[in-house]
Amino acid sequence: MPRHYAIVPAAGSGARFGAEMPKQYLPLAGKPLIYHTLSALCRCERIDRVWVVLSPDDVWWRTHDWAPLGSKLETLFCGGETRAESVINGLAVAETAVAADDWVLVHDAARPCLSQVMLAALCDALADDPVGGLLAVPVADTLKRADAAQRAVATEPRDGLWQAQTPQMFRYGLLLQALTGHRGVTDEAGAIEAAGLKPRLVRGDTSNLKVTYPADLCLAELILQGKKR
Ligand code: C5P
């Protein structure tokens, strides 16, 4: 039976958020944001190990206590210039532990509200899939095409459009090969598509939001509080 592993690229600076520290360390419900992200993965019984990929210059990690997350968690200070590079570097370190057909779940550090139900749904849906896939939600809003003056010039059809989330789950060998060959992508599924394959879209939930702007942090806090009740 193939095993499941997780890689969390967390070497970004969070420039769009505009905070003094990388957004993954911002306080959220009494812990650093990334604590909740890692906790969701470490609690999942199917996942054997969780690698978090940090920047070699990271000075924040060691200022927090991660021991309560348990022994599944391993820290790698090998983040790259881009998200794809960070994932490739993490996969390279994981090589000694992982077989080519084992599953790797790549999950954004900045998605702290991932539920066990969504994780299980992803793993179940892809268990026998020849390609792999990702959590995603159909686009709900009407989409506008803007000109340079920020005026709407067209309404784009949203049929068949989905918003990609994470985790994105692919077999180790395929993922490493695809990412190495297509480094300009913004997510793992993009590399798989560029390799000519079609990742499966597993319907997720909008609560699995990515914290990008300050308002997202308030929303994430409400979602986490709601889960506790
Ligand atoms: O910037 P964005 O929110 O799209 O980043 C997605 C994820 O990729 C974040 O968890 C971020 O820390 C990570 N990342 C990384 N290495 C980079 C850039 C982003 O691990 N060089």
Short mmCIF file of C-alpha atoms and ligand atoms in Angstrom, two decimals:
data_model
loop_
_atom_site.label_atom_id
_atom_site.label_comp_id
_atom_site.label_asym_id
_atom_site.label_seq_id
_atom_site.Cartn_x
_atom_site.Cartn_y
_atom_site.Cartn_z
CA MET A 1 0.00 0.00 0.00
CA PRO A 2 1.40 3.44 -0.86
CA ARG A 3 2.06 5.67 2.13
CA HIS A 4 1.05 9.31 2.56
CA TYR A 5 3.48 12.13 3.34
CA ALA A 6 3.00 15.90 3.59
CA ILE A 7 5.22 18.80 2.55
CA VAL A 8 4.41 22.33 3.69
CA PRO A 9 6.28 25.04 1.76
CA ALA A 10 6.67 27.88 4.26
CA ALA A 11 9.59 29.88 2.95
CA GLY A 12 7.58 32.81 1.60
CA SER A 13 7.89 36.33 2.98
CA GLY A 14 4.15 37.08 2.76
CA ALA A 15 4.84 40.41 0.99
CA ARG A 16 1.16 40.91 0.02
CA PHE A 17 0.14 40.71 3.67
CA GLY A 18 2.45 43.59 4.57
CA ALA A 19 3.23 42.50 8.16
CA GLU A 20 6.58 42.85 9.94
CA MET A 21 7.03 39.08 10.16
CA PRO A 22 6.26 36.36 7.59
CA LYS A 23 2.51 35.77 7.69
CA GLN A 24 2.86 32.13 8.77
CA TYR A 25 4.06 33.32 12.19
CA LEU A 26 1.29 35.86 12.81
CA PRO A 27 -0.79 35.08 15.90
CA LEU A 28 -4.01 33.21 15.16
CA ALA A 29 -6.26 31.84 17.92
CA GLY A 30 -3.38 31.91 20.41
CA LYS A 31 -0.77 30.17 18.22
CA PRO A 32 1.34 31.05 15.17
CA LEU A 33 -0.79 30.66 12.02
CA ILE A 34 1.32 27.78 10.69
CA TYR A 35 0.83 25.84 13.94
CA HIS A 36 -2.80 25.21 12.98
CA THR A 37 -1.77 24.18 9.45
CA LEU A 38 0.81 21.68 10.71
CA SER A 39 -1.51 20.43 13.44
CA ALA A 40 -4.17 19.47 10.88
CA LEU A 41 -1.63 17.38 8.94
CA CYS A 42 0.06 15.84 12.00
CA ARG A 43 -3.33 14.78 13.43
CA CYS A 44 -4.27 12.92 10.24
CA GLU A 45 -3.65 9.21 10.91
CA ARG A 46 -2.97 8.41 7.25
CA ILE A 47 -0.04 10.83 7.05
CA ASP A 48 3.25 9.27 8.18
CA ARG A 49 5.47 12.34 8.19
CA VAL A 50 5.18 16.09 7.73
CA TRP A 51 8.07 18.12 6.33
CA VAL A 52 7.92 21.87 6.76
CA VAL A 53 10.22 23.74 4.34
CA LEU A 54 11.52 27.01 5.82
CA SER A 55 13.79 29.71 4.48
CA PRO A 56 17.49 29.16 5.35
CA ASP A 57 17.30 32.69 6.89
CA ASP A 58 14.25 31.94 9.04
CA VAL A 59 14.70 33.43 12.53
CA TRP A 60 11.12 32.94 13.74
CA TRP A 61 10.71 29.16 13.87
CA ARG A 62 12.92 28.63 16.90
CA THR A 63 11.03 31.24 18.95
CA HIS A 64 8.01 28.90 19.28
CA ASP A 65 7.38 25.50 20.84
CA TRP A 66 6.39 22.89 18.25
CA ALA A 67 6.81 19.84 20.52
CA PRO A 68 3.04 19.40 21.05
CA LEU A 69 2.74 18.58 17.34
CA GLY A 70 4.58 15.31 17.95
CA SER A 71 7.28 13.30 16.24
CA LYS A 72 5.82 13.27 12.70
CA LEU A 73 7.04 16.81 12.13
CA GLU A 74 10.46 17.44 10.56
CA THR A 75 11.91 20.86 9.86
CA LEU A 76 13.93 21.60 6.71
CA PHE A 77 15.73 24.92 6.26
CA CYS A 78 16.00 24.55 2.49
CA GLY A 79 13.36 26.89 1.04
CA GLY A 80 14.01 28.32 -2.43
CA GLU A 81 13.31 31.51 -4.39
CA THR A 82 9.83 30.35 -5.42
CA ARG A 83 7.20 28.08 -3.99
CA ALA A 84 8.02 25.45 -6.65
CA GLU A 85 11.72 25.57 -5.71
CA SER A 86 10.86 25.16 -2.03
CA VAL A 87 8.75 22.08 -2.81
CA ILE A 88 11.46 20.60 -5.07
CA ASN A 89 14.07 21.10 -2.32
CA GLY A 90 11.77 19.44 0.22
CA LEU A 91 11.10 16.52 -2.12
CA ALA A 92 14.84 16.06 -2.62
CA VAL A 93 15.42 15.69 1.14
CA ALA A 94 12.42 13.35 1.44
CA GLU A 95 13.86 11.00 -1.18
CA THR A 96 15.48 8.62 1.29
CA ALA A 97 12.17 8.02 3.10
CA VAL A 98 9.65 7.95 0.25
CA ALA A 99 8.98 5.45 -2.56
CA ALA A 100 8.17 6.63 -6.11
CA ASP A 101 4.51 5.62 -5.86
CA ASP A 102 3.91 7.00 -2.35
CA TRP A 103 1.52 9.95 -2.14
CA VAL A 104 2.80 13.43 -1.28
CA LEU A 105 0.32 16.05 -0.10
CA VAL A 106 1.66 19.57 -0.65
CA HIS A 107 -0.19 22.08 1.53
CA ASP A 108 0.23 25.86 1.82
CA ALA A 109 1.48 27.05 5.20
CA ALA A 110 -1.05 29.87 4.87
CA ARG A 111 -4.13 27.56 4.88
CA PRO A 112 -4.68 26.98 8.61
CA CYS A 113 -8.35 25.91 8.48
CA LEU A 114 -7.97 22.58 6.69
CA SER A 115 -10.42 20.11 8.25
CA GLN A 116 -9.93 16.38 8.83
CA VAL A 117 -13.10 15.80 6.78
CA MET A 118 -11.59 17.56 3.73
CA LEU A 119 -8.27 15.73 4.15
CA ALA A 120 -10.04 12.37 4.30
CA ALA A 121 -12.23 13.28 1.30
CA LEU A 122 -9.13 14.09 -0.76
CA CYS A 123 -7.30 10.89 0.17
CA ASP A 124 -10.40 8.73 -0.42
CA ALA A 125 -11.22 10.33 -3.79
CA LEU A 126 -7.68 9.88 -5.10
CA ALA A 127 -6.81 6.50 -3.59
CA ASP A 128 -7.01 4.70 -6.97
CA ASP A 129 -6.45 7.70 -9.22
CA PRO A 130 -3.73 7.28 -11.85
CA VAL A 131 -2.81 11.01 -11.79
CA GLY A 132 -3.68 12.54 -8.40
CA GLY A 133 -5.43 15.83 -7.79
CA LEU A 134 -6.29 18.66 -5.47
CA LEU A 135 -8.98 20.28 -3.37
CA ALA A 136 -10.76 23.02 -5.30
CA VAL A 137 -14.05 24.93 -5.32
CA PRO A 138 -16.12 26.02 -8.33
CA VAL A 139 -15.89 29.79 -8.93
CA ALA A 140 -18.99 31.42 -7.43
CA ASP A 141 -18.52 35.11 -8.29
CA THR A 142 -19.05 36.82 -11.63
CA LEU A 143 -15.64 37.46 -13.20
CA LYS A 144 -14.70 40.83 -14.74
CA ARG A 145 -11.86 41.51 -17.18
CA ALA A 146 -10.26 44.90 -16.35
CA ASP A 147 -8.42 47.37 -18.57
CA ALA A 148 -5.36 49.37 -17.49
CA ALA A 149 -7.62 52.03 -15.89
CA GLN A 150 -9.33 49.37 -13.76
CA ARG A 151 -12.59 49.56 -15.71
CA ALA A 152 -14.52 46.42 -16.55
CA VAL A 153 -14.28 45.67 -20.27
CA ALA A 154 -15.87 42.23 -20.29
CA THR A 155 -17.67 39.66 -18.16
CA GLU A 156 -15.89 36.34 -18.38
CA PRO A 157 -17.89 33.09 -18.38
CA ARG A 158 -17.23 31.15 -15.17
CA ASP A 159 -18.49 27.80 -16.43
CA GLY A 160 -15.91 25.13 -15.74
CA LEU A 161 -13.69 27.43 -13.65
CA TRP A 162 -12.49 26.24 -10.27
CA GLN A 163 -10.33 27.90 -7.60
CA ALA A 164 -7.38 25.68 -6.75
CA GLN A 165 -6.68 25.03 -3.07
CA THR A 166 -4.30 22.73 -1.26
CA PRO A 167 -3.50 19.99 -0.33
CA GLN A 168 -2.47 18.92 -3.82
CA MET A 169 -1.79 15.19 -3.80
CA PHE A 170 0.42 13.40 -6.31
CA ARG A 171 2.72 10.39 -6.37
CA TYR A 172 6.28 11.26 -5.35
CA GLY A 173 7.99 10.20 -8.58
CA LEU A 174 5.52 11.94 -10.89
CA LEU A 175 5.49 15.13 -8.80
CA LEU A 176 9.26 15.47 -8.65
CA GLN A 177 9.61 14.84 -12.38
CA ALA A 178 6.84 17.30 -13.30
CA LEU A 179 8.07 20.10 -11.01
CA THR A 180 11.68 19.69 -12.09
CA GLY A 181 10.63 19.97 -15.73
CA HIS A 182 8.20 22.88 -15.26
CA ARG A 183 9.57 25.22 -12.60
CA GLY A 184 7.58 28.32 -13.60
CA VAL A 185 4.29 27.06 -12.16
CA THR A 186 2.42 28.52 -9.16
CA ASP A 187 1.11 25.19 -7.89
CA GLU A 188 1.90 21.48 -8.19
CA ALA A 189 -1.17 20.75 -10.33
CA GLY A 190 0.17 23.29 -12.85
CA ALA A 191 3.32 21.22 -13.26
CA ILE A 192 1.31 18.02 -13.71
CA GLU A 193 -0.86 19.76 -16.34
CA ALA A 194 2.26 21.03 -18.12
CA ALA A 195 3.45 17.41 -18.21
CA GLY A 196 0.28 16.58 -20.19
CA LEU A 197 -1.82 15.00 -17.42
CA LYS A 198 -5.17 16.03 -15.93
CA PRO A 199 -5.27 16.34 -12.11
CA ARG A 200 -8.62 15.48 -10.55
CA LEU A 201 -10.52 18.35 -8.91
CA VAL A 202 -11.92 17.17 -5.57
CA ARG A 203 -14.62 19.50 -4.31
CA GLY A 204 -13.39 21.26 -1.17
CA ASP A 205 -14.81 23.96 1.01
CA THR A 206 -14.37 27.75 1.04
CA SER A 207 -13.42 27.52 4.74
CA ASN A 208 -10.03 26.19 3.58
CA LEU A 209 -9.01 29.76 2.74
CA LYS A 210 -5.49 31.02 2.10
CA VAL A 211 -4.51 33.88 4.42
CA THR A 212 -3.22 36.51 1.99
CA TYR A 213 -4.56 39.85 3.29
CA PRO A 214 -5.21 41.08 6.88
CA ALA A 215 -9.00 40.52 6.60
CA ASP A 216 -8.36 36.83 5.87
CA LEU A 217 -6.77 36.46 9.31
CA CYS A 218 -10.00 37.59 11.05
CA LEU A 219 -12.01 35.16 8.95
CA ALA A 220 -9.60 32.30 9.72
CA GLU A 221 -9.93 33.05 13.45
CA LEU A 222 -13.72 32.84 13.23
CA ILE A 223 -13.54 29.55 11.31
CA LEU A 224 -11.16 28.01 13.87
CA GLN A 225 -13.35 29.21 16.77
CA GLY A 226 -16.41 27.72 15.06
CA LYS A 227 -14.65 24.35 14.73
CA LYS A 228 -13.82 24.28 18.46
CA ARG A 229 -17.47 24.75 19.47
O1 C5P B 1 2.77 33.64 -1.53
P1 C5P B 1 1.78 32.53 -1.49
O2 C5P B 1 0.74 32.71 -0.42
O3 C5P B 1 1.19 32.16 -2.81
O4 C5P B 1 2.64 31.25 -1.05
C1 C5P B 1 2.08 29.96 -0.98
C2 C5P B 1 2.94 29.08 -0.07
O5 C5P B 1 4.23 28.89 -0.64
C3 C5P B 1 3.15 29.71 1.31
O6 C5P B 1 3.00 28.70 2.28
C4 C5P B 1 4.58 30.24 1.23
O7 C5P B 1 5.25 30.30 2.48
C5 C5P B 1 5.24 29.22 0.30
N1 C5P B 1 6.44 29.73 -0.40
C6 C5P B 1 7.65 29.06 -0.23
N2 C5P B 1 8.79 29.54 -0.86
C7 C5P B 1 8.76 30.67 -1.59
C8 C5P B 1 7.53 31.37 -1.77
C9 C5P B 1 6.37 30.86 -1.15
O8 C5P B 1 7.71 28.04 0.45
N3 C5P B 1 9.89 31.13 -2.14
#
